[in-house]
XYZ file of C-alpha atoms in Angstrom:
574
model
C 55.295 -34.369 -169.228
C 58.584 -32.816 -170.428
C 57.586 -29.256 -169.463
C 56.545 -30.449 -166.237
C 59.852 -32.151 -165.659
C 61.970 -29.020 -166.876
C 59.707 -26.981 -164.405
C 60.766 -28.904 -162.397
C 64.134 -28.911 -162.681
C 64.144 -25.174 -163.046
C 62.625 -24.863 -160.169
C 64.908 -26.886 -157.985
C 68.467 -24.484 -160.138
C 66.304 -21.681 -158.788
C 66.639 -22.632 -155.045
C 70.047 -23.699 -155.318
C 71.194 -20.498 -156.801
C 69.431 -18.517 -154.131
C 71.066 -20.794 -151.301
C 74.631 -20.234 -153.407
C 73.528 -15.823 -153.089
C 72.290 -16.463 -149.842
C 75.714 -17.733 -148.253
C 77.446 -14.358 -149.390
C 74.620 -12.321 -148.695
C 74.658 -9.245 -146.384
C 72.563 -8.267 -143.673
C 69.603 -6.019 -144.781
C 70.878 -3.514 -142.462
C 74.505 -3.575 -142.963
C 75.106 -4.278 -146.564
C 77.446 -2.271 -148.088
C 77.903 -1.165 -151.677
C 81.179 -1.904 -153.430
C 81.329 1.692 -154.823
C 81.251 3.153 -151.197
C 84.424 1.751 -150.351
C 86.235 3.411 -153.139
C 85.699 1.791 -156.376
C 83.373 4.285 -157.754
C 83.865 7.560 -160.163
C 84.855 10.608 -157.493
C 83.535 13.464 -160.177
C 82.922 16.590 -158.608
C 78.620 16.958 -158.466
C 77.200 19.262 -161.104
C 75.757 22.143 -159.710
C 72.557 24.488 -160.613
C 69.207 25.253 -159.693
C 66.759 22.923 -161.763
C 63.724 23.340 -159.964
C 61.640 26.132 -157.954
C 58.882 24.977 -155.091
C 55.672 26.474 -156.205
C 52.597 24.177 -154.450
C 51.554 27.169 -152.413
C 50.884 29.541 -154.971
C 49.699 26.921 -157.729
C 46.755 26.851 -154.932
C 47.831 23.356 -153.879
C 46.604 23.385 -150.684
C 47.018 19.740 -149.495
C 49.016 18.750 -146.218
C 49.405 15.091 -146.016
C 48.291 13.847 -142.386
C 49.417 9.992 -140.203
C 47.077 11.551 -137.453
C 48.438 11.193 -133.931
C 52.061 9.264 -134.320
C 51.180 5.517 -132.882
C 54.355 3.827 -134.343
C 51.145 2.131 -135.929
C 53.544 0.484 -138.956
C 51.094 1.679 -141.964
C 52.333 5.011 -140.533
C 56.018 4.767 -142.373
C 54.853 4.641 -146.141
C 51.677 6.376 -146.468
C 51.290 8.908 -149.110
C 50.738 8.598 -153.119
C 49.621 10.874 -155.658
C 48.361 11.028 -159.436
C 49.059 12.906 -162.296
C 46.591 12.939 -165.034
C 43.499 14.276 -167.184
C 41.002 13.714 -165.339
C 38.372 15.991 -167.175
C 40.002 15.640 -170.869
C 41.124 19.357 -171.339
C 44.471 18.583 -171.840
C 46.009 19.559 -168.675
C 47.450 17.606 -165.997
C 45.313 17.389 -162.868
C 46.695 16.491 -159.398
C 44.990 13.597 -156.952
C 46.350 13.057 -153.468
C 46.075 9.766 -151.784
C 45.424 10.713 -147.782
C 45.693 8.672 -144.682
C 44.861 10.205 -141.448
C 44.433 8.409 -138.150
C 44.370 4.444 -138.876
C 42.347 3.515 -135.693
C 39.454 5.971 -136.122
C 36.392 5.349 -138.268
C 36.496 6.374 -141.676
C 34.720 9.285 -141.626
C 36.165 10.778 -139.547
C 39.639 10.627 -141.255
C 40.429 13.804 -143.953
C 39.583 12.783 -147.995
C 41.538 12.475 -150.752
C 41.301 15.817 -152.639
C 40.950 16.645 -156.259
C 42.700 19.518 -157.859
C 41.819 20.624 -161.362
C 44.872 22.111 -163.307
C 42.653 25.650 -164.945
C 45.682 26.128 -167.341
C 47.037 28.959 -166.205
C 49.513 27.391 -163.729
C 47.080 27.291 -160.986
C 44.586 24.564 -159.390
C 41.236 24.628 -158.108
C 40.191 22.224 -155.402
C 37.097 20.481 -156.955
C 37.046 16.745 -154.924
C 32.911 17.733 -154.259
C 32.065 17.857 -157.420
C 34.159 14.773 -158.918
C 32.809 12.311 -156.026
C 36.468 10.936 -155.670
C 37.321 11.837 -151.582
C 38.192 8.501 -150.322
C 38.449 8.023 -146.691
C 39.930 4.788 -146.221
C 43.761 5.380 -144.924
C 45.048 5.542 -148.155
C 47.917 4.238 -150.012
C 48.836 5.202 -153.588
C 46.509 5.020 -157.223
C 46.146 4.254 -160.504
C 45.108 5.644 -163.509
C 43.690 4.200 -166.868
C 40.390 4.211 -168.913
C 39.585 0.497 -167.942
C 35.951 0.624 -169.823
C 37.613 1.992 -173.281
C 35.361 4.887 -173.271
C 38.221 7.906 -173.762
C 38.339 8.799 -170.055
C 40.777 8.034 -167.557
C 39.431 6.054 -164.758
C 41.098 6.248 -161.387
C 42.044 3.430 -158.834
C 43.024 3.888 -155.316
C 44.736 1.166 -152.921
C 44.537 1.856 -148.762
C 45.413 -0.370 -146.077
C 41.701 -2.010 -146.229
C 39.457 -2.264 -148.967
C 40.637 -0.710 -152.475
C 38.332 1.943 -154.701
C 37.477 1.732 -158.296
C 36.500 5.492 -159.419
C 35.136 5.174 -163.235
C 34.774 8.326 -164.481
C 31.834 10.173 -165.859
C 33.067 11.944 -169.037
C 32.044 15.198 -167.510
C 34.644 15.299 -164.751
C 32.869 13.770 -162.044
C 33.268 9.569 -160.928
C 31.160 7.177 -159.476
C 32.269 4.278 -157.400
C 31.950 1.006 -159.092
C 34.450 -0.905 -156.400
C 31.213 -3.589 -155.745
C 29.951 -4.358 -159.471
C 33.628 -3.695 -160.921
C 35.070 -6.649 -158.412
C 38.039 -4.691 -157.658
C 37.692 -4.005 -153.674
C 40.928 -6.076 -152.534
C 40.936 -5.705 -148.753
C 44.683 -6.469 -148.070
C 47.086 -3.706 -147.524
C 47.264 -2.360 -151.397
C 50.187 -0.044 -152.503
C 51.417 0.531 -155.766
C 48.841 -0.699 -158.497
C 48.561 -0.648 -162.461
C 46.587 -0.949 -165.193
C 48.204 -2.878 -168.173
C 46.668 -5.465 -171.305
C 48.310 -9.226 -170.004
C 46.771 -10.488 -172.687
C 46.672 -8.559 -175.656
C 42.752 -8.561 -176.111
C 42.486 -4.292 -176.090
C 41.142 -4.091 -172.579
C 42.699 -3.038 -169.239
C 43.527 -5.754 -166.612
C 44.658 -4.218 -162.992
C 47.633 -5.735 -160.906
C 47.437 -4.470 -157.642
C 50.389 -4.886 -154.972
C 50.155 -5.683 -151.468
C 52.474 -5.155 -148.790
C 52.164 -7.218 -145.323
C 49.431 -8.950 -143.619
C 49.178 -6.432 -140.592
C 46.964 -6.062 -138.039
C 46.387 -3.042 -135.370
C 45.312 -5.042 -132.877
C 48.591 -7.332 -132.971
C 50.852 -4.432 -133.536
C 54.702 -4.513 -132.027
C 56.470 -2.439 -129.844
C 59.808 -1.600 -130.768
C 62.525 0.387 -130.230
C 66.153 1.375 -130.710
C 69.141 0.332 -129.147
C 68.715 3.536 -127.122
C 65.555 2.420 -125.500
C 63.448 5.180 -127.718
C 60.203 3.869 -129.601
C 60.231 3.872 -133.188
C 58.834 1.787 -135.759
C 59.425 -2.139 -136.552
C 61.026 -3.337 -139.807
C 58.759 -5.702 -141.659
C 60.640 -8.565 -140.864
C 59.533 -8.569 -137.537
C 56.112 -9.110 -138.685
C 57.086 -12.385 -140.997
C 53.665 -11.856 -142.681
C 54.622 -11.309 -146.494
C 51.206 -10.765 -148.794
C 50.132 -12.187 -151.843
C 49.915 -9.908 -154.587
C 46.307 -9.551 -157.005
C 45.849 -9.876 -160.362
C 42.204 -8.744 -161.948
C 41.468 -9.493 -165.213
C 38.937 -7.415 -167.130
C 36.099 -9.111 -168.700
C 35.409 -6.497 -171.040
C 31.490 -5.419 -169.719
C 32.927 -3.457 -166.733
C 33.516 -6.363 -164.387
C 36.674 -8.060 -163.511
C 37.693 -11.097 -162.675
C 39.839 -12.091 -159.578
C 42.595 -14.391 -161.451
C 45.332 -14.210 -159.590
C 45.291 -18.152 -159.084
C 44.789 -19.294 -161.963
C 47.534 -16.603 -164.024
C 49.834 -18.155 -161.099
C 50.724 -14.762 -159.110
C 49.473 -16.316 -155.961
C 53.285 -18.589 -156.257
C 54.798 -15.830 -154.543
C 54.604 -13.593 -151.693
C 56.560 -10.362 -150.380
C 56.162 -7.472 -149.002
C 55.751 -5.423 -151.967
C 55.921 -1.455 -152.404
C 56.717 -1.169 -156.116
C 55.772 -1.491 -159.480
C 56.262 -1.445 -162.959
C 55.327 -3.167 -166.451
C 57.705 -3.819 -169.468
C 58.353 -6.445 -172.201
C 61.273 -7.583 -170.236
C 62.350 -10.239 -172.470
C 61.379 -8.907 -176.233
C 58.235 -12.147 -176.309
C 55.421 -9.547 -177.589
C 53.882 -10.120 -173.579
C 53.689 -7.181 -171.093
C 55.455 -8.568 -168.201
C 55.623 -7.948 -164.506
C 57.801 -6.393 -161.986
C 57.518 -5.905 -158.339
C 59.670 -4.277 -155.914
C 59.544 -6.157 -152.151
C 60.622 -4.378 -148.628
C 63.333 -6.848 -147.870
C 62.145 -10.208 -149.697
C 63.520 -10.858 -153.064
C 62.155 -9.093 -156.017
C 59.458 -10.677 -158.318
C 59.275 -10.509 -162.230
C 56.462 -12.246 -163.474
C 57.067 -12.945 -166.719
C 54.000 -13.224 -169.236
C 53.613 -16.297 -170.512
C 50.413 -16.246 -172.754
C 47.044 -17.548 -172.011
C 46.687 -15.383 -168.474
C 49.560 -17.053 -167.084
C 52.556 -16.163 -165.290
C 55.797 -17.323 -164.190
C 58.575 -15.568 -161.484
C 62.101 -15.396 -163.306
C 63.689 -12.884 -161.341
C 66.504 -15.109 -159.431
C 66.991 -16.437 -163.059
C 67.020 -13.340 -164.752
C 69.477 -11.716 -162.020
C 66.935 -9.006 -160.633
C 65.472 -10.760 -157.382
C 68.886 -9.823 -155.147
C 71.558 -7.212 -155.287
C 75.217 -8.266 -157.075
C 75.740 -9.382 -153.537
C 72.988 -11.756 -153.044
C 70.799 -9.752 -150.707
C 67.049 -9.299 -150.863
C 66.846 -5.042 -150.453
C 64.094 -3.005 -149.134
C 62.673 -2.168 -152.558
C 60.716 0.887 -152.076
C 60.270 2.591 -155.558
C 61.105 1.394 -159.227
C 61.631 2.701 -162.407
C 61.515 1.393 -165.852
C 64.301 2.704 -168.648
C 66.179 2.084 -171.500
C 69.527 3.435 -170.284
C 71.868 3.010 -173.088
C 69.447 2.903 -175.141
C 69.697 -0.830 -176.435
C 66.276 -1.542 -177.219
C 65.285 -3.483 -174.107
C 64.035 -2.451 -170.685
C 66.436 -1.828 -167.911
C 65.465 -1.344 -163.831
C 66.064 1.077 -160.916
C 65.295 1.160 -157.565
C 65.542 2.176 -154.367
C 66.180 1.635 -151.112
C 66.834 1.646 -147.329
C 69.715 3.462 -146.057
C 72.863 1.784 -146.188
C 71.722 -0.379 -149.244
C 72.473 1.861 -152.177
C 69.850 2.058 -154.640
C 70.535 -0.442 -157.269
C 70.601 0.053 -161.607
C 69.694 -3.515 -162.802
C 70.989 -3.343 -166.685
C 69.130 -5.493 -169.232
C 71.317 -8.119 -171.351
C 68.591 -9.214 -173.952
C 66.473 -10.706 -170.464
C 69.395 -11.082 -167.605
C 69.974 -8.457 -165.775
C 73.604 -6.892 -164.357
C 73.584 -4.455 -161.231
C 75.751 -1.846 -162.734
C 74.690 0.720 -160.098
C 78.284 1.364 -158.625
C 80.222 1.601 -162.161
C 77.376 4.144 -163.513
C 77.636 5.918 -160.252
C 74.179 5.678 -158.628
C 75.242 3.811 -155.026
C 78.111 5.768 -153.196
C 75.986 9.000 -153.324
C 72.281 6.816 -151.965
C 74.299 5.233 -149.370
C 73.114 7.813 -146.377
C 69.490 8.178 -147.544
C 66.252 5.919 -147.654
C 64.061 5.884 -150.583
C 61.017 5.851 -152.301
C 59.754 8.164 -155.193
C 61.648 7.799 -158.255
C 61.626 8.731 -161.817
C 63.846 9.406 -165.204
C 63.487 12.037 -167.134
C 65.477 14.591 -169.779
C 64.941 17.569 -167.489
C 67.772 20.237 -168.896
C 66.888 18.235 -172.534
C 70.447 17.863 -172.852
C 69.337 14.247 -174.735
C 70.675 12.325 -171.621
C 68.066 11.062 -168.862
C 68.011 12.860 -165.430
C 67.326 10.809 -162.231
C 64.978 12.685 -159.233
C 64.828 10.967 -156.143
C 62.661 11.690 -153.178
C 64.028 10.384 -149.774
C 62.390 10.071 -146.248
C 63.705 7.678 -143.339
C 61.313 5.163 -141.747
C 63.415 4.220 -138.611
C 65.442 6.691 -136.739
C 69.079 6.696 -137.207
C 71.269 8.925 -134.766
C 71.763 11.352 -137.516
C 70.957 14.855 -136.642
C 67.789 16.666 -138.291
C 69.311 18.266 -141.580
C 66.932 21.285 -141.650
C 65.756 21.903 -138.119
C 62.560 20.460 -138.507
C 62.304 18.816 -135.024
C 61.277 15.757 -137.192
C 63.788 12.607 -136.793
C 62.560 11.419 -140.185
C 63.380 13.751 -142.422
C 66.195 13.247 -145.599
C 66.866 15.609 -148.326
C 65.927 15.017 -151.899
C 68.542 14.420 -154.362
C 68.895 14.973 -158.528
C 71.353 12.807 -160.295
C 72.752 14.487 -163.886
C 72.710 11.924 -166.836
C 76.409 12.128 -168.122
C 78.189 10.678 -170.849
C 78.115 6.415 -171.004
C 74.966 6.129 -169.084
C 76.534 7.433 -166.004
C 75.108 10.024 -163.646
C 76.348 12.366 -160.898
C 74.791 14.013 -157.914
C 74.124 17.705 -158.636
C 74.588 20.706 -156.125
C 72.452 22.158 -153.847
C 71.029 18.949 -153.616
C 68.123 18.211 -155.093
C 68.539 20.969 -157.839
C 66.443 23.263 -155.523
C 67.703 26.877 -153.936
C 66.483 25.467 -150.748
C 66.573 21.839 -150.566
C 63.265 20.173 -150.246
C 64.003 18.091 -146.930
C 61.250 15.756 -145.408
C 59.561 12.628 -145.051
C 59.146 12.327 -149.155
C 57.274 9.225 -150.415
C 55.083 9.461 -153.827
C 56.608 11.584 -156.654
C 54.988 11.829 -159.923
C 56.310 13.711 -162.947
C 55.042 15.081 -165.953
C 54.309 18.561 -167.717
C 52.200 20.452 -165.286
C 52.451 23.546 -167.192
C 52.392 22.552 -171.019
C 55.321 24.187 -171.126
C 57.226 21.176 -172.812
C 59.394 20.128 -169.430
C 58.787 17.823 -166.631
C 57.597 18.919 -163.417
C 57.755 16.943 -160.341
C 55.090 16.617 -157.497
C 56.594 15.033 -154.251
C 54.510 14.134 -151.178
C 55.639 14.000 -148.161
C 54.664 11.545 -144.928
C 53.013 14.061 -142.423
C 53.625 17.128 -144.087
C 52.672 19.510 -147.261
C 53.133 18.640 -150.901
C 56.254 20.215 -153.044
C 55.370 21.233 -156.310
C 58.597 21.600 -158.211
C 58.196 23.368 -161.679
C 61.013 22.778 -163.961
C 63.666 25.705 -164.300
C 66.469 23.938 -165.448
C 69.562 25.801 -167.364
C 68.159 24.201 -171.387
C 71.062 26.107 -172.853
C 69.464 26.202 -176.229
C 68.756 22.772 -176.179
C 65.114 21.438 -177.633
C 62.910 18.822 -176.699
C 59.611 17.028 -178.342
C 56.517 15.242 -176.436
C 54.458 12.189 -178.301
C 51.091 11.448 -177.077
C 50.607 8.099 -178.216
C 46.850 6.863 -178.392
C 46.048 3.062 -179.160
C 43.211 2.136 -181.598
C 40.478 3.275 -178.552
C 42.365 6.015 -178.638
C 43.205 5.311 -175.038
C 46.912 6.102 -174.169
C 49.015 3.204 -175.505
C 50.513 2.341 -172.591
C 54.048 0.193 -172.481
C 54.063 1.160 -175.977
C 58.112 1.470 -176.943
C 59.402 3.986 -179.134
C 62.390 4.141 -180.729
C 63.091 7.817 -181.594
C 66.164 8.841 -184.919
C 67.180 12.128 -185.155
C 70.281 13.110 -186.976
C 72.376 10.497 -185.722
C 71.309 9.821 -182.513
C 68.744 7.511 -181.264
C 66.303 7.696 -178.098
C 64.432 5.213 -176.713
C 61.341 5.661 -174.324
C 58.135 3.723 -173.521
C 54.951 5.061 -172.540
C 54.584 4.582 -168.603
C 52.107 5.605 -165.907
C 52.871 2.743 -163.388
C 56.365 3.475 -161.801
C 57.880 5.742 -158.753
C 56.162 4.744 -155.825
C 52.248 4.463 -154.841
C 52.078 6.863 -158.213
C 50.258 7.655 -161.205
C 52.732 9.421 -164.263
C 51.562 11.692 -167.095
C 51.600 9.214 -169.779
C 53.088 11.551 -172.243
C 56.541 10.757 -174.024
C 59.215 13.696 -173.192
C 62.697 13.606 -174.941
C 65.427 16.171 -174.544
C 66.669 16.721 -178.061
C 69.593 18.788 -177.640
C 70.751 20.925 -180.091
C 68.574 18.665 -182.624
C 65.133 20.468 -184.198
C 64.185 17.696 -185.666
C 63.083 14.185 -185.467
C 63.443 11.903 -188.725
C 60.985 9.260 -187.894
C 59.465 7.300 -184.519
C 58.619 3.757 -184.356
C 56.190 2.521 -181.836
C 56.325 -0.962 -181.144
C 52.409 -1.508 -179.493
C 52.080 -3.992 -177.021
C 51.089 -7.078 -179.281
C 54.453 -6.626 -180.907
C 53.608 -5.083 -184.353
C 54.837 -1.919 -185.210
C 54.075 1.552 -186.965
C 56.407 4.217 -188.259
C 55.369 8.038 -187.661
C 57.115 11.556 -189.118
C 58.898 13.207 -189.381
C 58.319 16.250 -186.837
C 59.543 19.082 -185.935
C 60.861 19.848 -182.571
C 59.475 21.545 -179.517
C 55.967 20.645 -180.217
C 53.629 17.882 -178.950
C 52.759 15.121 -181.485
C 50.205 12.657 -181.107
C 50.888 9.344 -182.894
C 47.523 7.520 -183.259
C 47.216 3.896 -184.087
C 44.831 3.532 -186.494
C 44.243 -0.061 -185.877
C 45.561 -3.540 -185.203
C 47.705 -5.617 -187.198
């Protein structure tokens, strides 16, 4: 009776502090940023080429294809990718998510493709022989070894039904969609696998966006009478997120009702797990295009409860719901708990949510992330050391999804396009833009959605693979200025030897401190390399890690020496 009744009354603070945001909100398309009217650092942007485009002669031949432009609204944020081991050689292997036209039959649409990394910098296209070339119009995909045999399994979300790819040991998959119980038919974008409850086996959360239909499709346009695409709110037809939880014999079970996701809706794009507020439980985060945010926290026993108005990361500092396209997870200062980033529609900013032991601040003007986002919409996303400097990098891969009057920045005769843009980690936890933007010779310009990072090469940096809406993917391989500087990379394997995912470590060398988790789910409609990369700096050696493992016990590893790869295997539960 008394936890109903403070439910209750939670519940009822919860709408009254949303009505109290709501009164000084914003509108979606006109909010403005503090920072962009003056309040924010004015440092000059750090300049240097970090990155060289090399998909074309890595032999990634994939061109990413919205078939005939319909203003069809799946159209605007097609396109994911993968990064991972997908034959257990220890190289990264790239999967691309394709689309193709939405109103013709499946089979007649292009695959998804398959590229095996052989090694030597170079891929071979090999989506025959692994049975994996989906043709629904795809979305994004997910990546973990659901059936705790040592192989990564692979999960792909498309507007229609969803496909479960188990894989084979050998390199090949099979579809097990029907006897798995994973085929959602909604409109599926960013998914996960992650352990809610702490039993050793992969459960899947899968996010939907909107409840669309072709044959109820808008027409819209600009002010200028020209067609372009419809913002979701003209739909009104926010979807309910799923939640499957694995039985443990291959199957899964459809519990989003009972774990309580199915109290919220919103059109959601993004995705990310974290202990958000230090309980032991692997909580919830989703990103939604223009509805407030959700973060389901974990509350034991396959339940779940949204805290996100509570916890100060369902709005912006000014009270508006954003157009949350990508998120990231991070431990920015590093304090030991998990902080946010995400992005957004042009003329929102993209917005730094800092962790306060479970509330959350939106410090992205004072640790200058929103003045230089202001111009640009976004979607791919991810942190990383990339000069190994010891401070965390930010990538950020832009593409507009309404037109906007502003002329094509590369001559591409496509309306759509935005440039790509690399934020510097600086002292405090603060970042600025470098120069030529995006850290590339040429800039990579287009309609960017997915982008994935980890170590293509082995060659102890992180690469970045960007796909782009309608157009070929950018491979960028990491050629950042390292100065001297050193790094180290933990693969950290769980009792199943499985990779420990939303495992925490907390890294001491010398006197400085790191702290990292081990993430797949995050960007956008992506799949990460799992691997833990820290810049060291001048450091060349690490005194000890802790991993805190997702039932909240705790191991201590090393020490090791620098610019290596170190695996940190749990040996078993505690």
């Amino acid at each position: 009776m008394q936890a109903s009744l403070f439910r209750a009354i939670r519940h009822a603070a919860m709408i009254a502090i949303w009505m109290t945001l709501v009164v000084h909100a914003s509108c979606r398309s006109e909010s403005v940023p503090q920072d962009a009217r003056g309040s924010e650092t004015s440092a000059p942007p750090q300049s240097g080429i970090w990155f060289e485009e090399v998909a074309a002669e890595a032999g990634l031949a994939f061109t990413h294809s919205i078939g005939p432009r319909r203003y069809d609204f799946p159209e605007t944020i097609a396109g994911g990718a993968a990064l991972f081991d997908a034959d257990g050689d220890g190289d990264l292997d790239v999967y691309f998510v394709q689309a193709g036209d939405l109103r013709a039959a499946p089979s007649s649409r292009p695959a998804n493709q398959l590229f095996r990394n052989r090694g030597d910098g170079t891929f071979e296209d090999i989506t025959k022989f692994a049975g994996v070339g989906d043709q629904g119009y795809g979305m994004g995909c997910a990546v973990g070894d659901y059936d705790s045999d040592g192989d990564n399994d692979l999960y792909v979300t498309n507007y229609g039904a969803n496909v479960l790819y188990r894989n084979n040991g050998d390199g090949s998959f099979s579809d097990v969609t029907a006897q798995s119980g994973t085929g959602d038919a909604g409109w599926g974008t960013s998914a996960g696998f992650f352990d809610a409850d702490n039993d050793g086996d992969l459960d899947l959360f899968v996010v939907n966006y909107i409840n669309w239909r072709a044959d109820s499709e808008l027409t819209c346009s600009r002010t200028s009478g020209e067609r372009d695409y419809c913002n979701p709110e003209n739909y009104d037809a926010p979807a309910r997120d799923v939640f499957y939880l694995n039985n443990g014999d291959g199957t899964f079970t459809d519990a989003t009702r009972t774990a309580g996701i199915d109290a919220a809706f919103g059109n959601g794009l993004g995705l990310v797990f974290g202990d958000f507020n230090d309980d032991g439980r692997t909580d919830v985060y989703v990103a939604n295009d223009g509805n407030p945010n959700q973060l389901w926290l974990n509350l034991g026993g396959n339940r779940f409860e949204n805290d996100a108005l509570l916890a100060g990361c369902a709005v912006n500092s000014q009270g508006a719901a954003e157009a949350g396209m990508g998120v990231a997870v991070f431990d920015v200062e590093p304090d030991g708990d998990l902080d946010l980033f995400m992005t957004h529609l042009r003329n929102e900013s993209n917005t730094l949510y800092i962790n306060n032991g479970g509330v959350f601040d939106d410090k992205t003007a004072q640790l200058g992330l929103a003045a230089p986002s202001i111009r640009f919409t976004a979607f791919g996303v991810g942190f990383a050391d990339f000069d190994h400097d010891g401070r965390l990098d930010l990538y950020i891969a832009n593409g507009k999804v309404t037109l906007d009057g502003v002329a094509d920045p590369a001559g591409m005769k496509d309306p759509y396009v935005d440039p790509n843009q690399l934020m510097r980690g600086v002292s405090n936890g603060a970042f600025q833009e470098v120069s030529p933007i995006g850290g590339t010779a040429k800039p990579v310009v287009g309609t960017s959605r997915s982008a994935a990072f980890g170590d293509i090469d082995n060659d102890g940096d992180v690469d970045v693979l960007v796909v782009e809406s309608d157009g070929p993917v950018r491979l960028l391989r990491n050629i950042a200025n390292k100065q001297g500087n050193h790094f180290i990379t933990f693969k950290v394997l769980d009792e199943k030897r499985r990779d420990a995912l939303n495992a925490r470590l907390t890294i001491r060398a010398g006197d400085r401190t790191f702290a990292r988790s081990v993430e797949s789910v995050y960007s956008f409609c992506a799949a990460n390399d799992p691997r833990v990369h820290v810049g060291l700096g001048p450091l060349k050696r690490v005194d000890a890690v802790t991993v805190r493992w997702t039932d909240g016990t705790s191991q201590t590893f090393g020490p090791f020496d620098a610019d290596k790869l170190h695996t940190l295997a749990r040996s078993s539960r505690r």
